[in-house]
């Protein structure tokens, strides 16, 4: 690590339409920058939360995504580095894109972007571990029906040190974070949309464990509240130091 810096986490409740989500996140990033943040991070799927065919219809290719374009412009405007926790991205036409249809739709990418103060995309990371789970009480999720998993770990250079990138459910797989730390990561990003039951049970302890076992700071911006369709997210955005505090 080099000079000291200030990190900020954005917490909000994404709706099904990208435009109002972009407006809200833009306001929150400006507030964080005004408060002195140098690196500002948003949660998982910041552009929208939607399901089924509606999600597929709203997904845009990286070059055409208005939320990503807005974040790049905002980084240039504010002079901050921005980690867009992840966006729902249509990977059609990309080298090696998976166009296999699952549950009637082509699979998308759950992609994180690190943007520098000039608006350039420094790094991309596609979420590796899919949230396929049955919860007590009848809730179940099959993220792999909608998204193709990534296949590469990413450690990115920043002015303050090296950032290891991950997304949400990845946090349950400690070998990923060991690989990031061994590759030189000083900080670990875990943008998320944890459910209320899993968050209440495991969110804090998982983030503290990843920090302690790897000797890294952990940045975990999270969505919270009730989304369209009734899903509820846990929130509790955290920054954890290497001592687990």
PDB file of C-alpha atoms in Angstrom:
ATOM      1  CA  UNK A   1       0.000   0.000   0.000  1.00  0.00           C
ATOM      2  CA  UNK A   2       1.054   3.583  -0.599  1.00  0.00           C
ATOM      3  CA  UNK A   3      -0.468   6.832   0.694  1.00  0.00           C
ATOM      4  CA  UNK A   4      -3.516   6.923   2.923  1.00  0.00           C
ATOM      5  CA  UNK A   5      -6.888   7.363   1.231  1.00  0.00           C
ATOM      6  CA  UNK A   6     -10.579   7.418   2.066  1.00  0.00           C
ATOM      7  CA  UNK A   7     -12.964   4.717   0.836  1.00  0.00           C
ATOM      8  CA  UNK A   8     -16.718   5.128   0.568  1.00  0.00           C
ATOM      9  CA  UNK A   9     -19.498   2.550   0.174  1.00  0.00           C
ATOM     10  CA  UNK A  10     -22.783   3.358  -1.541  1.00  0.00           C
ATOM     11  CA  UNK A  11     -25.880   1.611  -0.134  1.00  0.00           C
ATOM     12  CA  UNK A  12     -29.263   1.877  -1.842  1.00  0.00           C
ATOM     13  CA  UNK A  13     -32.263  -0.137  -3.036  1.00  0.00           C
ATOM     14  CA  UNK A  14     -32.152  -0.772  -6.768  1.00  0.00           C
ATOM     15  CA  UNK A  15     -35.436  -0.852  -8.636  1.00  0.00           C
ATOM     16  CA  UNK A  16     -36.276  -2.506 -11.952  1.00  0.00           C
ATOM     17  CA  UNK A  17     -35.420   0.516 -14.144  1.00  0.00           C
ATOM     18  CA  UNK A  18     -31.839   1.674 -14.749  1.00  0.00           C
ATOM     19  CA  UNK A  19     -32.529   5.421 -15.114  1.00  0.00           C
ATOM     20  CA  UNK A  20     -33.753   6.168 -11.563  1.00  0.00           C
ATOM     21  CA  UNK A  21     -31.062   3.876 -10.159  1.00  0.00           C
ATOM     22  CA  UNK A  22     -28.427   5.868 -12.030  1.00  0.00           C
ATOM     23  CA  UNK A  23     -29.808   9.143 -10.684  1.00  0.00           C
ATOM     24  CA  UNK A  24     -29.770   7.891  -7.090  1.00  0.00           C
ATOM     25  CA  UNK A  25     -26.299   6.364  -7.273  1.00  0.00           C
ATOM     26  CA  UNK A  26     -24.959   9.523  -8.918  1.00  0.00           C
ATOM     27  CA  UNK A  27     -26.244  11.631  -6.025  1.00  0.00           C
ATOM     28  CA  UNK A  28     -24.778   9.251  -3.451  1.00  0.00           C
ATOM     29  CA  UNK A  29     -21.370   9.166  -5.160  1.00  0.00           C
ATOM     30  CA  UNK A  30     -21.290  12.966  -5.272  1.00  0.00           C
ATOM     31  CA  UNK A  31     -22.085  13.075  -1.551  1.00  0.00           C
ATOM     32  CA  UNK A  32     -19.309  10.568  -0.826  1.00  0.00           C
ATOM     33  CA  UNK A  33     -16.849  12.578  -2.896  1.00  0.00           C
ATOM     34  CA  UNK A  34     -17.849  15.793  -1.147  1.00  0.00           C
ATOM     35  CA  UNK A  35     -17.179  14.011   2.160  1.00  0.00           C
ATOM     36  CA  UNK A  36     -13.635  13.235   1.009  1.00  0.00           C
ATOM     37  CA  UNK A  37     -13.849   9.739  -0.494  1.00  0.00           C
ATOM     38  CA  UNK A  38     -11.171   8.879  -3.053  1.00  0.00           C
ATOM     39  CA  UNK A  39     -12.430   5.394  -3.961  1.00  0.00           C
ATOM     40  CA  UNK A  40     -16.223   5.001  -4.030  1.00  0.00           C
ATOM     41  CA  UNK A  41     -17.922   1.620  -4.432  1.00  0.00           C
ATOM     42  CA  UNK A  42     -21.467   0.635  -5.367  1.00  0.00           C
ATOM     43  CA  UNK A  43     -23.266  -2.684  -4.670  1.00  0.00           C
ATOM     44  CA  UNK A  44     -23.867  -5.696  -6.876  1.00  0.00           C
ATOM     45  CA  UNK A  45     -26.275  -5.246  -9.847  1.00  0.00           C
ATOM     46  CA  UNK A  46     -26.422  -1.486  -9.391  1.00  0.00           C
ATOM     47  CA  UNK A  47     -28.081  -0.854 -12.755  1.00  0.00           C
ATOM     48  CA  UNK A  48     -31.300  -2.783 -12.017  1.00  0.00           C
ATOM     49  CA  UNK A  49     -32.852  -5.753 -10.242  1.00  0.00           C
ATOM     50  CA  UNK A  50     -35.255  -7.661 -12.430  1.00  0.00           C
ATOM     51  CA  UNK A  51     -36.118 -11.264 -13.256  1.00  0.00           C
ATOM     52  CA  UNK A  52     -36.849 -13.546 -16.188  1.00  0.00           C
ATOM     53  CA  UNK A  53     -37.459 -12.137 -19.637  1.00  0.00           C
ATOM     54  CA  UNK A  54     -37.640  -8.566 -18.309  1.00  0.00           C
ATOM     55  CA  UNK A  55     -34.048  -8.846 -17.078  1.00  0.00           C
ATOM     56  CA  UNK A  56     -32.913 -10.160 -20.447  1.00  0.00           C
ATOM     57  CA  UNK A  57     -34.765  -7.399 -22.313  1.00  0.00           C
ATOM     58  CA  UNK A  58     -33.226  -4.633 -20.167  1.00  0.00           C
ATOM     59  CA  UNK A  59     -29.655  -5.928 -20.296  1.00  0.00           C
ATOM     60  CA  UNK A  60     -27.314  -3.988 -22.574  1.00  0.00           C
ATOM     61  CA  UNK A  61     -23.917  -4.741 -24.019  1.00  0.00           C
ATOM     62  CA  UNK A  62     -21.056  -3.105 -22.205  1.00  0.00           C
ATOM     63  CA  UNK A  63     -20.512  -0.482 -24.920  1.00  0.00           C
ATOM     64  CA  UNK A  64     -24.213   0.469 -24.876  1.00  0.00           C
ATOM     65  CA  UNK A  65     -24.979   0.379 -21.149  1.00  0.00           C
ATOM     66  CA  UNK A  66     -26.135   3.830 -19.989  1.00  0.00           C
ATOM     67  CA  UNK A  67     -25.388   3.141 -16.318  1.00  0.00           C
ATOM     68  CA  UNK A  68     -21.760   2.308 -17.087  1.00  0.00           C
ATOM     69  CA  UNK A  69     -21.459   5.380 -19.312  1.00  0.00           C
ATOM     70  CA  UNK A  70     -22.889   7.499 -16.502  1.00  0.00           C
ATOM     71  CA  UNK A  71     -20.406   6.116 -13.982  1.00  0.00           C
ATOM     72  CA  UNK A  72     -17.478   6.801 -16.299  1.00  0.00           C
ATOM     73  CA  UNK A  73     -18.605  10.390 -16.806  1.00  0.00           C
ATOM     74  CA  UNK A  74     -19.137  10.820 -13.066  1.00  0.00           C
ATOM     75  CA  UNK A  75     -15.612   9.599 -12.319  1.00  0.00           C
ATOM     76  CA  UNK A  76     -14.234  12.172 -14.774  1.00  0.00           C
ATOM     77  CA  UNK A  77     -16.402  14.897 -13.273  1.00  0.00           C
ATOM     78  CA  UNK A  78     -15.557  14.196  -9.626  1.00  0.00           C
ATOM     79  CA  UNK A  79     -11.972  12.975  -9.986  1.00  0.00           C
ATOM     80  CA  UNK A  80     -12.788   9.894  -7.870  1.00  0.00           C
ATOM     81  CA  UNK A  81     -12.063   6.268  -8.601  1.00  0.00           C
ATOM     82  CA  UNK A  82     -15.326   4.295  -8.816  1.00  0.00           C
ATOM     83  CA  UNK A  83     -15.830   0.579  -8.358  1.00  0.00           C
ATOM     84  CA  UNK A  84     -19.165  -0.269  -9.946  1.00  0.00           C
ATOM     85  CA  UNK A  85     -19.940  -3.312  -7.802  1.00  0.00           C
ATOM     86  CA  UNK A  86     -21.553  -5.072 -10.724  1.00  0.00           C
ATOM     87  CA  UNK A  87     -23.937  -4.523 -13.607  1.00  0.00           C
ATOM     88  CA  UNK A  88     -26.230  -6.856 -15.504  1.00  0.00           C
ATOM     89  CA  UNK A  89     -24.443  -7.034 -18.871  1.00  0.00           C
ATOM     90  CA  UNK A  90     -25.336  -8.733 -22.142  1.00  0.00           C
ATOM     91  CA  UNK A  91     -22.122 -10.494 -23.250  1.00  0.00           C
ATOM     92  CA  UNK A  92     -23.412 -11.408 -26.713  1.00  0.00           C
ATOM     93  CA  UNK A  93     -20.683 -10.946 -29.292  1.00  0.00           C
ATOM     94  CA  UNK A  94     -17.821 -10.918 -26.798  1.00  0.00           C
ATOM     95  CA  UNK A  95     -14.940 -13.350 -27.362  1.00  0.00           C
ATOM     96  CA  UNK A  96     -15.826 -16.616 -25.666  1.00  0.00           C
ATOM     97  CA  UNK A  97     -19.325 -15.431 -24.743  1.00  0.00           C
ATOM     98  CA  UNK A  98     -21.612 -18.178 -23.514  1.00  0.00           C
ATOM     99  CA  UNK A  99     -24.807 -18.053 -25.538  1.00  0.00           C
ATOM    100  CA  UNK A 100     -26.190 -21.291 -24.145  1.00  0.00           C
ATOM    101  CA  UNK A 101     -29.850 -20.922 -23.320  1.00  0.00           C
ATOM    102  CA  UNK A 102     -30.883 -21.873 -19.802  1.00  0.00           C
ATOM    103  CA  UNK A 103     -34.487 -21.700 -18.611  1.00  0.00           C
ATOM    104  CA  UNK A 104     -35.454 -20.169 -21.967  1.00  0.00           C
ATOM    105  CA  UNK A 105     -33.035 -17.244 -22.040  1.00  0.00           C
ATOM    106  CA  UNK A 106     -29.451 -16.555 -22.961  1.00  0.00           C
ATOM    107  CA  UNK A 107     -27.252 -16.174 -19.931  1.00  0.00           C
ATOM    108  CA  UNK A 108     -25.932 -12.756 -18.951  1.00  0.00           C
ATOM    109  CA  UNK A 109     -22.784 -11.539 -17.172  1.00  0.00           C
ATOM    110  CA  UNK A 110     -22.728 -10.216 -13.594  1.00  0.00           C
ATOM    111  CA  UNK A 111     -19.782  -7.870 -14.171  1.00  0.00           C
ATOM    112  CA  UNK A 112     -17.846  -5.538 -11.883  1.00  0.00           C
ATOM    113  CA  UNK A 113     -15.956  -2.508 -13.250  1.00  0.00           C
ATOM    114  CA  UNK A 114     -13.119  -0.479 -11.752  1.00  0.00           C
ATOM    115  CA  UNK A 115     -13.038   3.037 -13.215  1.00  0.00           C
ATOM    116  CA  UNK A 116     -10.198   5.522 -12.743  1.00  0.00           C
ATOM    117  CA  UNK A 117     -10.437   9.273 -12.189  1.00  0.00           C
ATOM    118  CA  UNK A 118     -10.237   9.917 -15.948  1.00  0.00           C
ATOM    119  CA  UNK A 119     -13.224   7.659 -16.618  1.00  0.00           C
ATOM    120  CA  UNK A 120     -11.163   4.792 -17.994  1.00  0.00           C
ATOM    121  CA  UNK A 121     -12.057   1.182 -17.273  1.00  0.00           C
ATOM    122  CA  UNK A 122      -9.045  -0.196 -15.404  1.00  0.00           C
ATOM    123  CA  UNK A 123     -10.400  -3.698 -14.741  1.00  0.00           C
ATOM    124  CA  UNK A 124     -13.404  -5.954 -15.224  1.00  0.00           C
ATOM    125  CA  UNK A 125     -14.431  -9.009 -13.245  1.00  0.00           C
ATOM    126  CA  UNK A 126     -17.246 -11.469 -13.951  1.00  0.00           C
ATOM    127  CA  UNK A 127     -18.687 -13.120 -10.839  1.00  0.00           C
ATOM    128  CA  UNK A 128     -17.393 -16.682 -10.585  1.00  0.00           C
ATOM    129  CA  UNK A 129     -19.624 -18.376  -7.993  1.00  0.00           C
ATOM    130  CA  UNK A 130     -23.344 -18.460  -8.705  1.00  0.00           C
ATOM    131  CA  UNK A 131     -25.934 -18.139  -5.918  1.00  0.00           C
ATOM    132  CA  UNK A 132     -27.743 -21.474  -6.320  1.00  0.00           C
ATOM    133  CA  UNK A 133     -29.365 -22.221  -2.980  1.00  0.00           C
ATOM    134  CA  UNK A 134     -32.496 -23.391  -1.166  1.00  0.00           C
ATOM    135  CA  UNK A 135     -33.149 -21.493   2.055  1.00  0.00           C
ATOM    136  CA  UNK A 136     -35.177 -22.508   5.107  1.00  0.00           C
ATOM    137  CA  UNK A 137     -38.686 -21.182   4.756  1.00  0.00           C
ATOM    138  CA  UNK A 138     -39.030 -22.013   1.076  1.00  0.00           C
ATOM    139  CA  UNK A 139     -36.919 -19.304  -0.614  1.00  0.00           C
ATOM    140  CA  UNK A 140     -34.748 -20.589  -3.434  1.00  0.00           C
ATOM    141  CA  UNK A 141     -32.415 -18.961  -5.951  1.00  0.00           C
ATOM    142  CA  UNK A 142     -30.791 -20.273  -9.134  1.00  0.00           C
ATOM    143  CA  UNK A 143     -28.486 -17.517 -10.307  1.00  0.00           C
ATOM    144  CA  UNK A 144     -26.857 -19.871 -12.806  1.00  0.00           C
ATOM    145  CA  UNK A 145     -30.111 -19.927 -14.782  1.00  0.00           C
ATOM    146  CA  UNK A 146     -29.638 -16.247 -15.587  1.00  0.00           C
ATOM    147  CA  UNK A 147     -25.862 -15.650 -15.495  1.00  0.00           C
ATOM    148  CA  UNK A 148     -22.819 -17.377 -16.873  1.00  0.00           C
ATOM    149  CA  UNK A 149     -19.982 -17.671 -14.336  1.00  0.00           C
ATOM    150  CA  UNK A 150     -16.680 -15.934 -14.858  1.00  0.00           C
ATOM    151  CA  UNK A 151     -13.473 -17.943 -15.022  1.00  0.00           C
ATOM    152  CA  UNK A 152     -10.697 -15.508 -14.038  1.00  0.00           C
ATOM    153  CA  UNK A 153      -9.496 -13.843 -10.843  1.00  0.00           C
ATOM    154  CA  UNK A 154      -8.681 -10.135 -11.084  1.00  0.00           C
ATOM    155  CA  UNK A 155      -6.298  -7.969  -9.053  1.00  0.00           C
ATOM    156  CA  UNK A 156      -6.171  -4.345 -10.217  1.00  0.00           C
ATOM    157  CA  UNK A 157      -3.678  -1.560  -9.564  1.00  0.00           C
ATOM    158  CA  UNK A 158      -4.941   1.626  -7.899  1.00  0.00           C
ATOM    159  CA  UNK A 159      -2.992   4.675  -6.666  1.00  0.00           C
ATOM    160  CA  UNK A 160      -3.204   3.263  -3.110  1.00  0.00           C
ATOM    161  CA  UNK A 161      -2.488  -0.427  -3.611  1.00  0.00           C
ATOM    162  CA  UNK A 162      -3.832  -3.512  -5.340  1.00  0.00           C
ATOM    163  CA  UNK A 163      -7.551  -4.311  -5.296  1.00  0.00           C
ATOM    164  CA  UNK A 164      -8.833  -7.900  -5.479  1.00  0.00           C
ATOM    165  CA  UNK A 165     -12.250  -8.045  -7.118  1.00  0.00           C
ATOM    166  CA  UNK A 166     -15.147 -10.335  -6.210  1.00  0.00           C
ATOM    167  CA  UNK A 167     -18.951 -10.215  -6.051  1.00  0.00           C
ATOM    168  CA  UNK A 168     -21.382 -11.285  -3.314  1.00  0.00           C
ATOM    169  CA  UNK A 169     -21.659 -15.113  -3.147  1.00  0.00           C
ATOM    170  CA  UNK A 170     -17.948 -15.371  -3.951  1.00  0.00           C
ATOM    171  CA  UNK A 171     -17.372 -14.453  -0.279  1.00  0.00           C
ATOM    172  CA  UNK A 172     -18.276 -18.017   0.748  1.00  0.00           C
ATOM    173  CA  UNK A 173     -15.277 -19.453  -1.115  1.00  0.00           C
ATOM    174  CA  UNK A 174     -12.103 -18.624   0.849  1.00  0.00           C
ATOM    175  CA  UNK A 175      -9.757 -20.103  -1.757  1.00  0.00           C
ATOM    176  CA  UNK A 176     -10.677 -17.233  -4.126  1.00  0.00           C
ATOM    177  CA  UNK A 177      -9.534 -14.626  -1.591  1.00  0.00           C
ATOM    178  CA  UNK A 178      -6.380 -16.572  -0.778  1.00  0.00           C
ATOM    179  CA  UNK A 179      -5.562 -16.480  -4.502  1.00  0.00           C
ATOM    180  CA  UNK A 180      -6.213 -12.728  -4.612  1.00  0.00           C
ATOM    181  CA  UNK A 181      -4.031 -12.119  -1.552  1.00  0.00           C
ATOM    182  CA  UNK A 182      -1.243 -14.290  -2.934  1.00  0.00           C
ATOM    183  CA  UNK A 183      -1.443 -12.248  -6.155  1.00  0.00           C
ATOM    184  CA  UNK A 184      -0.681  -9.148  -4.087  1.00  0.00           C
ATOM    185  CA  UNK A 185      -4.099  -7.731  -3.190  1.00  0.00           C
ATOM    186  CA  UNK A 186      -4.042  -5.168  -0.370  1.00  0.00           C
ATOM    187  CA  UNK A 187      -7.818  -4.671  -0.439  1.00  0.00           C
ATOM    188  CA  UNK A 188     -10.693  -7.033  -1.243  1.00  0.00           C
ATOM    189  CA  UNK A 189     -13.957  -5.757  -2.748  1.00  0.00           C
ATOM    190  CA  UNK A 190     -17.162  -7.690  -2.021  1.00  0.00           C
ATOM    191  CA  UNK A 191     -20.094  -5.723  -3.522  1.00  0.00           C
ATOM    192  CA  UNK A 192     -23.256  -7.615  -2.675  1.00  0.00           C
ATOM    193  CA  UNK A 193     -27.016  -8.103  -2.571  1.00  0.00           C
ATOM    194  CA  UNK A 194     -27.296 -10.497   0.378  1.00  0.00           C
ATOM    195  CA  UNK A 195     -30.741 -11.786   1.299  1.00  0.00           C
ATOM    196  CA  UNK A 196     -32.045 -10.953   4.763  1.00  0.00           C
ATOM    197  CA  UNK A 197     -31.842 -14.551   6.108  1.00  0.00           C
ATOM    198  CA  UNK A 198     -28.304 -15.188   4.838  1.00  0.00           C
ATOM    199  CA  UNK A 199     -27.176 -11.691   5.775  1.00  0.00           C
ATOM    200  CA  UNK A 200     -28.472 -11.894   9.305  1.00  0.00           C
ATOM    201  CA  UNK A 201     -26.747 -15.249   9.795  1.00  0.00           C
ATOM    202  CA  UNK A 202     -23.460 -14.860   7.932  1.00  0.00           C
ATOM    203  CA  UNK A 203     -22.696 -11.410   6.427  1.00  0.00           C
ATOM    204  CA  UNK A 204     -20.572  -9.936   9.202  1.00  0.00           C
ATOM    205  CA  UNK A 205     -18.698 -13.114  10.074  1.00  0.00           C
ATOM    206  CA  UNK A 206     -17.830 -13.938   6.459  1.00  0.00           C
ATOM    207  CA  UNK A 207     -16.425 -10.481   5.748  1.00  0.00           C
ATOM    208  CA  UNK A 208     -14.432 -10.420   8.988  1.00  0.00           C
ATOM    209  CA  UNK A 209     -13.068 -13.896   8.230  1.00  0.00           C
ATOM    210  CA  UNK A 210     -11.906 -12.910   4.733  1.00  0.00           C
ATOM    211  CA  UNK A 211     -10.153  -9.848   6.196  1.00  0.00           C
ATOM    212  CA  UNK A 212      -8.453 -11.714   9.045  1.00  0.00           C
ATOM    213  CA  UNK A 213      -7.282 -14.776   7.138  1.00  0.00           C
ATOM    214  CA  UNK A 214      -5.756 -12.710   4.316  1.00  0.00           C
ATOM    215  CA  UNK A 215      -4.511  -9.662   6.246  1.00  0.00           C
ATOM    216  CA  UNK A 216      -6.449  -7.365   3.911  1.00  0.00           C
ATOM    217  CA  UNK A 217      -8.963  -4.565   4.171  1.00  0.00           C
ATOM    218  CA  UNK A 218     -12.414  -5.643   2.934  1.00  0.00           C
ATOM    219  CA  UNK A 219     -14.803  -3.191   1.255  1.00  0.00           C
ATOM    220  CA  UNK A 220     -18.398  -4.440   1.099  1.00  0.00           C
ATOM    221  CA  UNK A 221     -21.036  -2.069  -0.340  1.00  0.00           C
ATOM    222  CA  UNK A 222     -24.465  -3.703  -0.184  1.00  0.00           C
ATOM    223  CA  UNK A 223     -28.008  -3.180  -1.336  1.00  0.00           C
ATOM    224  CA  UNK A 224     -30.735  -3.029   1.277  1.00  0.00           C
ATOM    225  CA  UNK A 225     -34.525  -2.920   1.539  1.00  0.00           C
ATOM    226  CA  UNK A 226     -37.387  -4.375  -0.465  1.00  0.00           C
ATOM    227  CA  UNK A 227     -37.086  -4.558  -4.234  1.00  0.00           C
ATOM    228  CA  UNK A 228     -39.798  -4.900  -6.869  1.00  0.00           C
ATOM    229  CA  UNK A 229     -41.157  -8.430  -6.689  1.00  0.00           C
ATOM    230  CA  UNK A 230     -40.776  -8.617  -2.924  1.00  0.00           C
ATOM    231  CA  UNK A 231     -37.140  -9.651  -2.542  1.00  0.00           C
ATOM    232  CA  UNK A 232     -35.553  -8.094   0.547  1.00  0.00           C
ATOM    233  CA  UNK A 233     -31.848  -7.297   0.816  1.00  0.00           C
ATOM    234  CA  UNK A 234     -29.900  -7.143   4.058  1.00  0.00           C
ATOM    235  CA  UNK A 235     -27.761  -4.024   3.657  1.00  0.00           C
ATOM    236  CA  UNK A 236     -25.190  -3.454   6.444  1.00  0.00           C
ATOM    237  CA  UNK A 237     -22.431  -2.163   4.139  1.00  0.00           C
ATOM    238  CA  UNK A 238     -19.075  -2.644   5.839  1.00  0.00           C
ATOM    239  CA  UNK A 239     -15.414  -1.723   5.671  1.00  0.00           C
ATOM    240  CA  UNK A 240     -13.350  -4.224   7.674  1.00  0.00           C
ATOM    241  CA  UNK A 241      -9.689  -3.797   8.588  1.00  0.00           C
ATOM    242  CA  UNK A 242      -7.126  -6.658   8.541  1.00  0.00           C
ATOM    243  CA  UNK A 243      -7.720  -7.219  12.272  1.00  0.00           C
ATOM    244  CA  UNK A 244     -11.364  -7.987  11.543  1.00  0.00           C
ATOM    245  CA  UNK A 245     -12.777  -4.762  12.971  1.00  0.00           C
TER     246      UNK A 245
END
